[in-house]
Amino acid sequence: MTRVFIIDDHEMYLEGLSLLLAKQSTIQVTGACQTATDLLEQLPQLSAEDILLLDVNLPDMEEDVLLKEIRKTRPQQKILYLTLMRGTRYVHKLSKFQIQGYILKNASVDELVNAIETVNGGGTYFSKEIDIMGSETFRNTLTIEDRKVDEILSKREIEVLRLVCKEFSNAEIAQQLFLSISTIETHRKNLIAKLGVQNTVGLVKFALRNNLID
């Protein structure tokens, strides 16, 4: 029996996925939580055999920080990431933490079960829509459906993005949002990493393409 522990901050998705996987004869859902903090608290009690089915974008902790903490406690823990992002920048960013897989949230049930079983068997699984062997250009891109933008970016990140696109400086954005300049700098870096772009021009193109600015 393949053991799975699910982490996702969207309650309805979490409950639906738990019920869906519980119906599979080869899978046992051992538990679930909605935040990185909860996961780290429960991790010492989880079985080493549990596969972490982990949302790539949790609100309370950056993904690389969370992975570092997981690896401190469980260096060999198997991790299969759930994501809405089709670009591969995140794959390459996270691969240094020895993740076992990366699958889109809109994958079919059969594909998800196949991914889980593959990881359980000691293999790796990357969604067929993520071409990790593709060109360097593709490797540094991110594409998401327009209606999913608010699930990828926080409200604050969208605010910062819009102000960046209006050519405000970090200091000016910090003043408008009543935040520190260093916080704005962090938001900029996170936006570039999440959206798979190289610079401010890439951020503007993304915002235009997704109707975030006029």
Short mmCIF file of N, CA, C and O in Angstrom, two decimals, residues 14-92:
data_model
loop_
_atom_site.label_atom_id
_atom_site.label_comp_id
_atom_site.label_asym_id
_atom_site.label_seq_id
_atom_site.Cartn_x
_atom_site.Cartn_y
_atom_site.Cartn_z
N LEU A 14 -7.97 20.36 -0.99
CA LEU A 14 -7.37 19.38 -0.08
C LEU A 14 -8.35 18.27 0.26
O LEU A 14 -8.01 17.08 0.18
N GLU A 15 -9.57 18.65 0.60
CA GLU A 15 -10.58 17.65 0.95
C GLU A 15 -10.95 16.79 -0.25
O GLU A 15 -11.10 15.57 -0.15
N GLY A 16 -11.09 17.43 -1.41
CA GLY A 16 -11.45 16.69 -2.62
C GLY A 16 -10.37 15.70 -3.02
O GLY A 16 -10.68 14.54 -3.37
N LEU A 17 -9.13 16.14 -2.96
CA LEU A 17 -8.02 15.26 -3.33
C LEU A 17 -7.89 14.10 -2.33
O LEU A 17 -7.63 12.96 -2.73
N SER A 18 -8.10 14.40 -1.06
CA SER A 18 -8.01 13.34 -0.05
C SER A 18 -9.07 12.26 -0.30
O SER A 18 -8.77 11.06 -0.24
N LEU A 19 -10.28 12.69 -0.60
CA LEU A 19 -11.37 11.74 -0.87
C LEU A 19 -11.09 10.95 -2.14
O LEU A 19 -11.32 9.74 -2.21
N LEU A 20 -10.58 11.64 -3.14
CA LEU A 20 -10.29 11.00 -4.43
C LEU A 20 -9.24 9.91 -4.27
O LEU A 20 -9.40 8.78 -4.76
N LEU A 21 -8.16 10.22 -3.58
CA LEU A 21 -7.08 9.24 -3.42
C LEU A 21 -7.48 8.12 -2.47
O LEU A 21 -7.03 6.98 -2.63
N ALA A 22 -8.33 8.44 -1.50
CA ALA A 22 -8.77 7.41 -0.56
C ALA A 22 -9.57 6.31 -1.26
O ALA A 22 -9.66 5.18 -0.75
N LYS A 23 -10.14 6.65 -2.41
CA LYS A 23 -10.92 5.66 -3.17
C LYS A 23 -10.04 4.69 -3.96
O LYS A 23 -10.52 3.68 -4.46
N GLN A 24 -8.75 5.02 -4.07
CA GLN A 24 -7.84 4.17 -4.84
C GLN A 24 -7.41 2.97 -3.98
O GLN A 24 -6.96 3.15 -2.85
N SER A 25 -7.51 1.79 -4.54
CA SER A 25 -7.24 0.58 -3.77
C SER A 25 -5.78 0.43 -3.36
O SER A 25 -5.47 -0.28 -2.41
N THR A 26 -4.88 1.13 -4.07
CA THR A 26 -3.45 0.97 -3.77
C THR A 26 -2.88 2.10 -2.94
O THR A 26 -1.68 2.12 -2.65
N ILE A 27 -3.73 3.07 -2.56
CA ILE A 27 -3.23 4.26 -1.86
C ILE A 27 -3.91 4.44 -0.52
O ILE A 27 -5.13 4.31 -0.40
N GLN A 28 -3.12 4.77 0.49
CA GLN A 28 -3.64 5.10 1.81
C GLN A 28 -3.28 6.55 2.13
O GLN A 28 -2.10 6.91 2.17
N VAL A 29 -4.28 7.39 2.35
CA VAL A 29 -4.04 8.78 2.75
C VAL A 29 -3.84 8.78 4.26
O VAL A 29 -4.77 8.52 5.02
N THR A 30 -2.64 9.08 4.70
CA THR A 30 -2.31 9.00 6.13
C THR A 30 -2.59 10.28 6.89
O THR A 30 -2.54 10.31 8.12
N GLY A 31 -2.87 11.37 6.16
CA GLY A 31 -3.16 12.63 6.83
C GLY A 31 -3.07 13.78 5.86
O GLY A 31 -2.75 13.61 4.68
N ALA A 32 -3.37 14.99 6.37
CA ALA A 32 -3.35 16.18 5.53
C ALA A 32 -3.21 17.41 6.41
O ALA A 32 -3.57 17.40 7.59
N CYS A 33 -2.68 18.49 5.84
CA CYS A 33 -2.63 19.77 6.53
C CYS A 33 -2.59 20.89 5.50
O CYS A 33 -2.43 20.63 4.30
N GLN A 34 -2.72 22.15 5.97
CA GLN A 34 -2.85 23.27 5.05
C GLN A 34 -1.69 24.24 5.05
O GLN A 34 -1.64 25.13 4.21
N THR A 35 -0.74 24.09 5.96
CA THR A 35 0.37 25.04 6.02
C THR A 35 1.71 24.33 6.18
O THR A 35 1.77 23.18 6.63
N ALA A 36 2.75 25.04 5.82
CA ALA A 36 4.10 24.51 5.98
C ALA A 36 4.42 24.32 7.46
O ALA A 36 5.08 23.35 7.84
N THR A 37 3.94 25.24 8.28
CA THR A 37 4.19 25.14 9.72
C THR A 37 3.60 23.86 10.30
O THR A 37 4.26 23.15 11.07
N ASP A 38 2.35 23.56 9.91
CA ASP A 38 1.72 22.33 10.39
C ASP A 38 2.49 21.10 9.92
O ASP A 38 2.64 20.12 10.66
N LEU A 39 2.94 21.14 8.68
CA LEU A 39 3.70 20.00 8.14
C LEU A 39 4.96 19.76 8.97
O LEU A 39 5.25 18.62 9.36
N LEU A 40 5.71 20.81 9.25
CA LEU A 40 6.95 20.65 9.99
C LEU A 40 6.70 20.15 11.41
O LEU A 40 7.51 19.40 11.97
N GLU A 41 5.57 20.55 12.00
CA GLU A 41 5.23 20.07 13.34
C GLU A 41 4.90 18.58 13.32
O GLU A 41 5.23 17.84 14.25
N GLN A 42 4.24 18.12 12.25
CA GLN A 42 3.82 16.72 12.18
C GLN A 42 4.87 15.80 11.58
O GLN A 42 4.81 14.59 11.76
N LEU A 43 5.84 16.38 10.89
CA LEU A 43 6.82 15.57 10.16
C LEU A 43 7.52 14.51 11.00
O LEU A 43 7.67 13.36 10.56
N PRO A 44 7.96 14.83 12.22
CA PRO A 44 8.66 13.80 13.01
C PRO A 44 7.80 12.57 13.31
O PRO A 44 8.33 11.49 13.55
N GLN A 45 6.47 12.75 13.31
CA GLN A 45 5.58 11.63 13.61
C GLN A 45 5.17 10.84 12.36
O GLN A 45 4.58 9.77 12.47
N LEU A 46 5.46 11.39 11.18
CA LEU A 46 5.08 10.71 9.94
C LEU A 46 6.01 9.54 9.67
O LEU A 46 7.18 9.54 10.08
N SER A 47 5.50 8.55 8.97
CA SER A 47 6.32 7.42 8.57
C SER A 47 7.30 7.84 7.48
O SER A 47 6.98 8.68 6.63
N ALA A 48 8.47 7.26 7.50
CA ALA A 48 9.46 7.53 6.45
C ALA A 48 8.96 7.05 5.10
O ALA A 48 9.47 7.46 4.05
N GLU A 49 7.95 6.20 5.11
CA GLU A 49 7.39 5.69 3.87
C GLU A 49 6.36 6.62 3.25
O GLU A 49 5.96 6.45 2.09
N ASP A 50 5.90 7.61 4.01
CA ASP A 50 4.89 8.54 3.49
C ASP A 50 5.48 9.38 2.36
O ASP A 50 6.58 9.92 2.47
N ILE A 51 4.72 9.51 1.28
CA ILE A 51 5.06 10.44 0.21
C ILE A 51 4.37 11.76 0.52
O ILE A 51 3.17 11.79 0.78
N LEU A 52 5.12 12.85 0.53
CA LEU A 52 4.52 14.16 0.74
C LEU A 52 4.01 14.67 -0.59
O LEU A 52 4.78 14.92 -1.52
N LEU A 53 2.70 14.81 -0.70
CA LEU A 53 2.07 15.38 -1.88
C LEU A 53 1.88 16.85 -1.56
O LEU A 53 0.94 17.24 -0.86
N LEU A 54 2.79 17.68 -2.04
CA LEU A 54 3.01 19.02 -1.49
C LEU A 54 2.72 20.13 -2.49
O LEU A 54 3.29 20.16 -3.58
N ASP A 55 1.84 21.04 -2.11
CA ASP A 55 1.56 22.23 -2.92
C ASP A 55 2.82 23.08 -3.00
O ASP A 55 3.45 23.36 -1.97
N VAL A 56 3.18 23.52 -4.20
CA VAL A 56 4.42 24.25 -4.37
C VAL A 56 4.36 25.67 -3.80
O VAL A 56 5.38 26.29 -3.54
N ASN A 57 3.14 26.18 -3.59
CA ASN A 57 3.01 27.58 -3.21
C ASN A 57 2.18 27.74 -1.94
O ASN A 57 1.01 28.10 -1.98
N LEU A 58 2.80 27.48 -0.78
CA LEU A 58 2.11 27.65 0.50
C LEU A 58 2.30 29.07 1.01
O LEU A 58 3.36 29.68 0.80
N PRO A 59 1.30 29.63 1.70
CA PRO A 59 1.34 31.05 2.06
C PRO A 59 2.28 31.41 3.19
O PRO A 59 2.69 32.56 3.31
N ASP A 60 2.64 30.45 4.04
CA ASP A 60 3.38 30.81 5.25
C ASP A 60 4.87 30.54 5.19
O ASP A 60 5.59 30.83 6.16
N MET A 61 5.38 30.02 4.06
CA MET A 61 6.81 29.74 3.99
C MET A 61 7.23 29.55 2.53
O MET A 61 6.53 28.94 1.75
N GLU A 62 8.37 30.13 2.18
CA GLU A 62 8.90 29.95 0.83
C GLU A 62 9.28 28.49 0.62
O GLU A 62 9.74 27.81 1.55
N GLU A 63 9.10 28.03 -0.62
CA GLU A 63 9.28 26.60 -0.91
C GLU A 63 10.70 26.11 -0.64
O GLU A 63 10.89 25.01 -0.14
N ASP A 64 11.73 26.93 -0.93
CA ASP A 64 13.09 26.47 -0.69
C ASP A 64 13.40 26.40 0.81
O ASP A 64 14.13 25.50 1.26
N VAL A 65 12.83 27.32 1.59
CA VAL A 65 13.02 27.29 3.05
C VAL A 65 12.36 26.03 3.62
O VAL A 65 12.95 25.33 4.46
N LEU A 66 11.14 25.75 3.15
CA LEU A 66 10.43 24.55 3.63
C LEU A 66 11.20 23.29 3.29
O LEU A 66 11.34 22.39 4.13
N LEU A 67 11.70 23.22 2.08
CA LEU A 67 12.45 22.02 1.67
C LEU A 67 13.71 21.83 2.50
O LEU A 67 14.06 20.69 2.86
N LYS A 68 14.39 22.91 2.81
CA LYS A 68 15.58 22.81 3.66
C LYS A 68 15.21 22.23 5.03
O LYS A 68 15.94 21.39 5.58
N GLU A 69 14.08 22.70 5.58
CA GLU A 69 13.65 22.22 6.89
C GLU A 69 13.24 20.75 6.82
O GLU A 69 13.54 19.97 7.74
N ILE A 70 12.56 20.37 5.75
CA ILE A 70 12.17 18.97 5.59
C ILE A 70 13.41 18.09 5.52
O ILE A 70 13.49 17.03 6.17
N ARG A 71 14.40 18.51 4.76
CA ARG A 71 15.61 17.71 4.58
C ARG A 71 16.44 17.61 5.86
O ARG A 71 17.16 16.64 6.06
N LYS A 72 16.33 18.60 6.74
CA LYS A 72 17.02 18.50 8.03
C LYS A 72 16.47 17.35 8.86
O LYS A 72 17.21 16.62 9.52
N THR A 73 15.13 17.23 8.84
CA THR A 73 14.47 16.18 9.62
C THR A 73 14.45 14.85 8.90
O THR A 73 14.68 13.80 9.51
N ARG A 74 14.17 14.87 7.61
CA ARG A 74 14.01 13.66 6.81
C ARG A 74 14.76 13.78 5.50
O ARG A 74 14.17 14.12 4.46
N PRO A 75 16.05 13.54 5.48
CA PRO A 75 16.83 13.69 4.24
C PRO A 75 16.31 12.85 3.08
O PRO A 75 16.45 13.24 1.92
N GLN A 76 15.69 11.70 3.37
CA GLN A 76 15.26 10.79 2.32
C GLN A 76 13.75 10.85 2.04
O GLN A 76 13.23 10.03 1.30
N GLN A 77 13.06 11.81 2.66
CA GLN A 77 11.61 11.89 2.48
C GLN A 77 11.25 12.08 1.01
O GLN A 77 11.83 12.91 0.31
N LYS A 78 10.30 11.29 0.51
CA LYS A 78 9.88 11.41 -0.88
C LYS A 78 8.86 12.54 -1.01
O LYS A 78 7.91 12.61 -0.24
N ILE A 79 9.10 13.40 -2.01
CA ILE A 79 8.26 14.58 -2.19
C ILE A 79 7.79 14.67 -3.63
O ILE A 79 8.58 14.67 -4.57
N LEU A 80 6.47 14.73 -3.80
CA LEU A 80 5.87 14.92 -5.11
C LEU A 80 5.13 16.25 -5.07
O LEU A 80 4.18 16.42 -4.30
N TYR A 81 5.58 17.20 -5.88
CA TYR A 81 5.00 18.54 -5.85
C TYR A 81 3.76 18.65 -6.71
O TYR A 81 3.71 18.12 -7.82
N LEU A 82 2.76 19.36 -6.18
CA LEU A 82 1.55 19.72 -6.91
C LEU A 82 1.65 21.19 -7.31
O LEU A 82 2.03 22.02 -6.49
N THR A 83 1.30 21.52 -8.55
CA THR A 83 1.45 22.89 -8.99
C THR A 83 0.49 23.23 -10.11
O THR A 83 -0.02 22.35 -10.80
N LEU A 84 0.25 24.53 -10.29
CA LEU A 84 -0.50 25.03 -11.44
C LEU A 84 0.46 25.52 -12.52
O LEU A 84 0.05 25.84 -13.62
N MET A 85 1.75 25.60 -12.19
CA MET A 85 2.73 26.22 -13.07
C MET A 85 3.35 25.22 -14.04
O MET A 85 3.91 24.21 -13.64
N ARG A 86 3.28 25.56 -15.34
CA ARG A 86 3.78 24.66 -16.35
C ARG A 86 5.24 24.92 -16.72
O ARG A 86 5.87 24.08 -17.33
N GLY A 87 5.73 26.11 -16.44
CA GLY A 87 7.12 26.40 -16.76
C GLY A 87 8.06 25.59 -15.89
O GLY A 87 7.66 25.00 -14.89
N THR A 88 9.33 25.57 -16.22
CA THR A 88 10.25 24.67 -15.55
C THR A 88 11.26 25.36 -14.64
O THR A 88 12.11 24.69 -14.07
N ARG A 89 11.16 26.66 -14.49
CA ARG A 89 12.11 27.33 -13.59
C ARG A 89 12.02 26.76 -12.19
O ARG A 89 13.02 26.54 -11.52
N TYR A 90 10.80 26.50 -11.71
CA TYR A 90 10.63 25.95 -10.37
C TYR A 90 11.23 24.55 -10.28
O TYR A 90 11.80 24.17 -9.28
N VAL A 91 11.07 23.76 -11.34
CA VAL A 91 11.63 22.41 -11.33
C VAL A 91 13.12 22.48 -11.08
O VAL A 91 13.67 21.76 -10.24
N HIS A 92 13.81 23.34 -11.80
CA HIS A 92 15.26 23.44 -11.68
C HIS A 92 15.66 24.05 -10.33
O HIS A 92 16.67 23.67 -9.74
#
